[in-house]
Short mmCIF file of C-alpha atoms and ligand atoms in Angstrom, two decimals:
data_model
loop_
_atom_site.label_atom_id
_atom_site.label_comp_id
_atom_site.label_asym_id
_atom_site.label_seq_id
_atom_site.Cartn_x
_atom_site.Cartn_y
_atom_site.Cartn_z
CA MET A 1 0.05 0.06 -0.01
CA VAL A 2 1.30 3.48 -1.03
CA HIS A 3 1.77 5.94 1.80
CA ILE A 4 0.56 9.42 0.76
CA ILE A 5 2.78 11.97 2.36
CA ASP A 6 0.47 14.57 3.71
CA GLY A 7 2.45 17.96 3.41
CA LYS A 8 -0.33 19.93 4.71
CA GLU A 9 -0.48 17.89 8.04
CA ILE A 10 3.34 18.11 8.50
CA ALA A 11 3.29 21.75 7.68
CA LYS A 12 0.35 22.43 10.18
CA LYS A 13 2.43 20.81 12.93
CA ARG A 14 5.47 22.71 12.13
CA LYS A 15 3.54 26.08 11.96
CA GLY A 16 2.12 25.28 15.42
CA GLU A 17 5.62 24.91 16.77
CA ILE A 18 6.71 28.12 15.03
CA ALA A 19 3.71 30.07 16.51
CA GLN A 20 4.72 28.89 19.95
CA GLN A 21 8.27 30.02 19.49
CA VAL A 22 7.01 33.43 18.00
CA GLU A 23 5.13 33.97 21.43
CA VAL A 24 8.28 33.18 23.41
CA LEU A 25 10.45 35.64 21.34
CA LYS A 26 7.77 38.44 21.66
CA LYS A 27 8.26 38.12 25.45
CA SER A 28 11.86 39.21 24.88
CA GLY A 29 10.58 42.31 22.95
CA ILE A 30 11.04 40.98 19.33
CA THR A 31 8.38 40.29 16.89
CA PRO A 32 9.67 38.47 13.80
CA GLY A 33 9.03 40.73 10.80
CA LEU A 34 8.93 39.68 7.13
CA ALA A 35 9.06 42.32 4.08
CA VAL A 36 7.73 40.97 0.92
CA VAL A 37 8.48 43.08 -2.19
CA LEU A 38 6.25 42.64 -5.20
CA VAL A 39 7.00 44.18 -8.58
CA GLY A 40 4.41 44.23 -11.26
CA ASP A 41 1.09 42.38 -11.64
CA ASN A 42 1.89 38.75 -12.24
CA GLN A 43 -1.29 36.98 -10.86
CA ALA A 44 0.69 33.79 -9.64
CA SER A 45 3.15 36.06 -7.70
CA ARG A 46 0.01 38.04 -6.19
CA THR A 47 -1.38 34.74 -4.79
CA TYR A 48 1.94 33.45 -3.29
CA VAL A 49 2.49 36.93 -1.84
CA ARG A 50 -1.06 36.90 -0.27
CA ASN A 51 -0.51 33.40 1.25
CA LYS A 52 2.84 34.43 2.70
CA GLN A 53 1.29 37.41 4.53
CA LYS A 54 -1.73 35.43 5.68
CA THR A 55 0.59 32.74 7.10
CA CYS A 56 2.67 35.58 8.86
CA LYS A 57 -0.39 36.81 10.49
CA GLU A 58 -1.63 33.36 11.48
CA LEU A 59 1.68 32.67 13.22
CA GLY A 60 1.85 36.18 14.97
CA MET A 61 4.56 37.52 12.75
CA HIS A 62 4.76 41.08 11.53
CA SER A 63 4.58 41.51 7.83
CA VAL A 64 4.68 44.29 5.27
CA LEU A 65 4.00 44.22 1.66
CA ILE A 66 5.78 46.71 -0.78
CA GLU A 67 4.22 46.83 -4.00
CA TYR A 68 5.64 48.56 -7.29
CA ALA A 69 4.49 49.05 -10.81
CA GLU A 70 6.18 46.99 -13.46
CA ASP A 71 8.30 49.84 -14.72
CA LEU A 72 9.98 50.36 -11.46
CA PRO A 73 13.69 51.35 -12.03
CA GLU A 74 16.25 48.74 -10.77
CA GLU A 75 18.04 51.44 -8.73
CA GLU A 76 14.97 52.21 -6.87
CA LEU A 77 14.46 48.55 -5.69
CA LEU A 78 17.99 48.38 -4.76
CA GLY A 79 17.48 51.50 -2.63
CA LYS A 80 14.48 49.91 -0.90
CA ILE A 81 16.31 46.68 -0.15
CA ASP A 82 19.15 48.71 1.39
CA GLU A 83 16.64 50.50 3.52
CA LEU A 84 14.96 47.20 4.69
CA ASN A 85 18.40 45.92 5.42
CA GLN A 86 18.92 48.62 8.03
CA ASP A 87 15.46 48.32 9.43
CA GLU A 88 15.40 46.55 12.79
CA SER A 89 11.73 45.66 12.64
CA ILE A 90 12.42 43.43 9.56
CA HIS A 91 14.31 40.16 10.11
CA GLY A 92 13.53 38.64 6.47
CA ILE A 93 13.33 40.27 3.13
CA LEU A 94 11.66 38.44 0.26
CA VAL A 95 11.51 39.94 -3.32
CA GLN A 96 8.96 37.76 -5.16
CA LEU A 97 10.38 36.15 -8.44
CA PRO A 98 10.08 36.58 -11.40
CA LEU A 99 11.09 40.17 -11.70
CA PRO A 100 10.48 42.29 -14.95
CA ALA A 101 13.19 41.62 -17.62
CA HIS A 102 14.86 44.96 -17.04
CA ILE A 103 15.77 44.30 -13.30
CA SER A 104 18.53 41.84 -12.82
CA GLU A 105 17.42 39.07 -10.40
CA MET A 106 21.07 38.20 -9.40
CA LYS A 107 21.66 41.79 -8.47
CA VAL A 108 18.75 41.96 -6.34
CA ILE A 109 19.25 38.69 -4.54
CA GLU A 110 22.88 39.89 -3.90
CA ALA A 111 21.60 43.11 -2.40
CA ILE A 112 19.81 41.44 0.32
CA SER A 113 21.62 41.18 3.47
CA PRO A 114 22.58 37.33 3.79
CA ASP A 115 21.51 37.71 7.51
CA LYS A 116 17.98 38.69 6.17
CA ASP A 117 17.75 36.28 3.09
CA VAL A 118 14.98 34.12 4.37
CA ASP A 119 14.62 32.70 0.84
CA GLY A 120 18.11 31.39 1.12
CA PHE A 121 19.15 32.47 -2.49
CA HIS A 122 21.97 34.66 -1.72
CA PRO A 123 25.50 33.14 -2.81
CA ILE A 124 26.86 33.29 0.65
CA ASN A 125 23.96 31.28 2.23
CA ILE A 126 24.32 28.86 -0.73
CA GLY A 127 27.83 28.46 -0.34
CA ARG A 128 27.42 27.98 3.63
CA MET A 129 24.92 25.24 2.72
CA MET A 130 27.41 23.59 0.36
CA ILE A 131 30.19 23.25 3.07
CA GLY A 132 27.62 22.20 5.62
CA GLN A 133 27.66 25.56 7.77
CA ASP A 134 24.72 27.01 9.47
CA SER A 135 22.73 29.08 6.93
CA PHE A 136 19.33 30.01 5.72
CA LEU A 137 18.18 27.06 3.52
CA PRO A 138 16.23 27.61 0.23
CA CYS A 139 12.49 27.04 1.52
CA THR A 140 11.41 24.34 -1.06
CA PRO A 141 14.47 22.14 -0.58
CA TYR A 142 14.38 22.57 3.28
CA GLY A 143 10.53 21.71 3.27
CA ILE A 144 11.26 18.48 1.26
CA LEU A 145 14.05 17.53 3.79
CA VAL A 146 11.67 18.22 6.86
CA MET A 147 8.88 16.35 5.07
CA LEU A 148 11.20 13.24 4.45
CA LYS A 149 12.29 13.31 8.25
CA GLU A 150 8.96 13.73 9.57
CA THR A 151 7.85 10.77 7.66
CA GLY A 152 10.57 8.82 9.22
CA ILE A 153 12.57 8.17 6.20
CA ASN A 154 16.25 7.40 6.80
CA LEU A 155 18.31 9.25 4.10
CA GLU A 156 21.69 7.68 4.70
CA GLY A 157 22.94 5.75 1.85
CA LYS A 158 19.79 6.32 -0.01
CA HIS A 159 20.16 6.73 -3.82
CA VAL A 160 18.34 9.95 -4.75
CA VAL A 161 17.78 11.06 -8.24
CA VAL A 162 16.90 14.77 -8.75
CA VAL A 163 15.09 15.71 -11.92
CA GLY A 164 15.85 19.36 -12.55
CA ARG A 165 18.89 21.40 -11.66
CA SER A 166 17.47 24.88 -11.05
CA ASN A 167 19.21 27.06 -8.51
CA ILE A 168 16.30 27.17 -6.34
CA VAL A 169 15.05 23.71 -6.20
CA GLY A 170 17.05 20.94 -8.05
CA LYS A 171 20.65 21.84 -7.10
CA PRO A 172 20.05 22.85 -3.52
CA VAL A 173 17.73 19.80 -2.84
CA GLY A 174 20.49 17.40 -3.88
CA GLN A 175 23.10 19.21 -1.85
CA LEU A 176 20.84 19.11 1.31
CA LEU A 177 20.37 15.39 0.81
CA LEU A 178 23.96 14.74 0.17
CA ASN A 179 24.68 16.51 3.45
CA GLU A 180 22.31 13.77 4.93
CA ASN A 181 24.65 11.22 3.48
CA ALA A 182 22.33 10.22 0.52
CA THR A 183 24.02 9.42 -2.91
CA VAL A 184 22.53 11.86 -5.12
CA THR A 185 22.36 11.89 -9.10
CA TYR A 186 21.29 15.06 -11.01
CA CYS A 187 19.32 14.60 -14.21
CA HIS A 188 18.31 17.54 -16.67
CA SER A 189 17.11 18.25 -20.21
CA ARG A 190 20.51 16.82 -21.74
CA THR A 191 20.41 13.62 -19.56
CA LYS A 192 20.46 10.62 -21.78
CA ASN A 193 18.23 7.77 -20.87
CA LEU A 194 16.52 9.33 -18.02
CA GLU A 195 14.72 6.32 -17.16
CA GLU A 196 17.80 4.29 -16.41
CA HIS A 197 18.70 6.65 -13.74
CA THR A 198 15.36 7.16 -12.11
CA LEU A 199 14.51 3.34 -12.13
CA ALA A 200 17.66 2.99 -10.01
CA ALA A 201 16.40 5.50 -7.48
CA ASP A 202 15.21 4.89 -3.78
CA ILE A 203 13.93 8.51 -3.91
CA VAL A 204 12.85 10.51 -6.99
CA ILE A 205 12.44 14.31 -6.80
CA ALA A 206 10.85 15.67 -9.73
CA ALA A 207 11.43 19.41 -10.30
CA VAL A 208 10.90 19.94 -14.05
CA GLY A 209 7.85 22.03 -14.50
CA ARG A 210 6.09 19.70 -17.05
CA ALA A 211 2.66 18.09 -15.92
CA GLY A 212 2.74 14.34 -15.42
CA PHE A 213 6.24 14.06 -16.79
CA ILE A 214 7.25 11.30 -14.46
CA LYS A 215 5.40 8.11 -15.25
CA GLN A 216 4.96 4.72 -13.78
CA GLU A 217 7.93 3.40 -16.08
CA HIS A 218 10.39 5.86 -14.33
CA ILE A 219 9.74 4.42 -11.02
CA LYS A 220 11.26 1.37 -9.15
CA PRO A 221 8.58 -0.39 -7.22
CA GLY A 222 8.48 0.82 -3.51
CA ALA A 223 10.52 4.15 -4.37
CA ILE A 224 9.73 7.43 -2.55
CA VAL A 225 8.43 10.06 -5.12
CA ILE A 226 8.48 13.79 -4.03
CA ASP A 227 6.64 15.95 -6.69
CA VAL A 228 7.82 19.60 -6.65
CA GLY A 229 5.97 20.61 -9.77
CA ILE A 230 3.34 23.20 -9.84
CA ASN A 231 1.59 23.02 -13.23
CA ARG A 232 -1.77 23.50 -14.97
CA ASN A 233 -3.05 20.64 -17.04
CA GLU A 234 -5.28 21.09 -20.13
CA GLU A 235 -8.34 21.42 -17.97
CA GLY A 236 -6.54 24.27 -15.89
CA LYS A 237 -6.39 21.93 -12.97
CA LEU A 238 -3.39 22.20 -10.73
CA CYS A 239 -1.03 19.25 -11.09
CA GLY A 240 2.45 18.21 -10.36
CA ASP A 241 5.51 16.90 -12.56
CA VAL A 242 4.43 13.21 -11.53
CA ALA A 243 1.46 11.39 -13.17
CA PHE A 244 0.05 10.80 -9.56
CA GLU A 245 -2.59 8.25 -10.33
CA GLU A 246 -0.49 5.78 -12.17
CA VAL A 247 2.82 6.31 -10.04
CA LYS A 248 1.03 5.78 -6.79
CA GLU A 249 0.14 2.22 -7.94
CA LYS A 250 3.98 1.51 -8.03
CA ALA A 251 5.50 3.88 -5.37
CA GLY A 252 6.13 3.23 -1.67
CA TYR A 253 5.60 6.89 -0.82
CA ILE A 254 4.28 9.75 -2.86
CA THR A 255 3.43 13.44 -2.21
CA PRO A 256 0.28 14.77 -3.81
CA VAL A 257 -0.21 18.18 -5.80
CA PRO A 258 -1.73 20.23 -4.30
CA GLY A 259 -1.13 19.50 -0.43
CA GLY A 260 2.56 18.19 -0.77
CA VAL A 261 5.63 20.15 -1.22
CA GLY A 262 3.71 23.36 -1.73
CA PRO A 263 2.53 24.05 2.05
CA MET A 264 6.08 23.08 3.30
CA THR A 265 7.71 25.86 1.15
CA ILE A 266 5.73 28.58 2.90
CA THR A 267 6.13 26.93 6.28
CA MET A 268 9.97 26.94 5.89
CA LEU A 269 9.84 30.60 4.87
CA MET A 270 8.21 31.28 8.34
CA ASP A 271 10.85 29.11 9.94
CA ASN A 272 13.72 31.08 8.31
CA THR A 273 12.15 34.35 9.38
CA LEU A 274 11.81 33.06 12.96
CA LYS A 275 15.50 31.91 12.84
CA SER A 276 16.56 35.24 11.65
CA ALA A 277 14.54 37.05 14.38
CA ARG A 278 16.29 34.91 17.14
CA ASN A 279 19.64 35.64 15.63
CA SER A 280 18.95 39.41 15.97
CA LEU A 281 17.95 38.86 19.77
CA LYS A 282 21.41 36.83 20.21
CA THR A 283 23.39 39.76 18.78
CA LEU A 284 21.27 42.40 20.78
CA GLN A 285 22.07 40.22 24.01
CA SER A 286 25.74 39.87 23.22
CA THR A 287 26.22 43.65 22.69
CA LYS A 288 24.49 44.48 25.84
P1 NDP B 301 13.19 25.43 -13.93
O1 NDP B 301 12.46 25.61 -15.10
O2 NDP B 301 14.12 26.41 -13.48
O3 NDP B 301 14.03 24.10 -13.92
C1 NDP B 301 13.57 23.04 -14.77
C2 NDP B 301 14.57 21.95 -14.76
O4 NDP B 301 14.09 20.82 -15.30
C3 NDP B 301 15.75 22.33 -15.48
O5 NDP B 301 16.97 21.91 -14.71
C4 NDP B 301 15.80 21.58 -16.76
O6 NDP B 301 16.87 21.13 -17.35
C5 NDP B 301 14.92 20.31 -16.37
N1 NDP B 301 14.13 19.60 -17.45
C6 NDP B 301 13.39 20.22 -18.44
N2 NDP B 301 12.93 19.25 -19.23
C7 NDP B 301 13.60 18.18 -18.80
C8 NDP B 301 13.55 16.82 -19.37
N3 NDP B 301 12.87 16.69 -20.49
N4 NDP B 301 14.10 15.87 -18.79
C9 NDP B 301 14.99 16.13 -17.80
N5 NDP B 301 15.03 17.38 -17.10
C10 NDP B 301 14.41 18.30 -17.82
O7 NDP B 301 12.05 25.10 -12.75
P2 NDP B 301 12.04 25.24 -11.24
O8 NDP B 301 13.12 24.31 -10.59
O9 NDP B 301 12.03 26.57 -10.73
O10 NDP B 301 10.82 24.52 -10.80
C11 NDP B 301 10.45 23.40 -11.25
C12 NDP B 301 8.99 22.95 -10.93
O11 NDP B 301 8.64 23.11 -9.39
C13 NDP B 301 7.95 24.12 -11.56
O12 NDP B 301 6.71 23.32 -11.82
C14 NDP B 301 7.62 24.99 -10.40
O13 NDP B 301 6.48 25.87 -10.61
C15 NDP B 301 7.85 24.22 -9.11
N6 NDP B 301 8.12 24.80 -8.05
C16 NDP B 301 7.40 24.43 -6.80
C17 NDP B 301 7.63 25.12 -5.72
C18 NDP B 301 6.77 24.54 -4.56
O14 NDP B 301 6.80 25.25 -3.36
N7 NDP B 301 6.12 23.42 -4.67
C19 NDP B 301 8.68 26.10 -5.35
C20 NDP B 301 9.45 26.34 -6.79
C21 NDP B 301 9.21 25.76 -7.90
P3 NDP B 301 18.02 22.19 -17.92
O15 NDP B 301 18.63 22.74 -16.71
O16 NDP B 301 19.06 21.40 -18.76
O17 NDP B 301 17.36 23.27 -18.68
#
């Protein structure tokens, strides 16, 4: 019998713990604060931003939304980030991606102080993660790690095949699992004979961005299948990168879409914001 990994439930538990810790922190005079910057009018971005703000509120955190029109000059955005870097009431800064084409995403990511980089995209945090130092972990990979651990899956020695090598999902999730002593293979659009790789995997992580791309023939019986994809199928219905109905007949564990990785991502953003607020309390206490 396949085990459906319930991301919603795991996220709910974690959010409960975060809310409790926020209360404790507030007693020391610090309310974790997240600034979300939205440029332009991308509807999907607007929905993500709304959910992030709603979750902040639920967990007792402070959140501010800074909205700009599509034609915002890059300099102005960089100036705002600088201001937020100095703002003591803000512990996390998130600039919603994608940005309009005239703004360099890398410049913007690098402008955010690594101490407030709760998305975990800054090269300093990525570097720290690579060498196993304490850092802000990118939210989706971090969420996947927590989800696997909460499900009681021992990662040591497991063969993980990551399909996708983006900077925000594929590459960091492989690195995090390597840090947990898994054996990691990366596949991408130039990989030859994808099936040969995925069929050998104890854990397949699909981060491709194509509806139903991973099928039953890609999966070894009993494998653990983590679906990161968020796509719309021909009927406009939300679906993942895995053909869920057929793969669940063969897999040992599988995450659904929606209700799998998605709720974990936003939860880990809250976790990172809490961590940043705690760090700022430690700094305050050490300078007293
Ligand atoms: P990208 O488009 O940045 O990366 C897609 C990756 O898939 C690339 O590395 C690409 O390879 C690879 N790929 C494309 N076609 C193939 C193929 N035929 N065979 C093997 N590999 C292929 O996407 P993201 O990583 O940003 O996102 C992936 C999915 O996850 C999307 O659906 C996105 O919406 C979703 N997502 C979900 C989140 C969540 O919270 N649940 C958070 C972030 C993303 P190459 O590098 O060679 O081009």
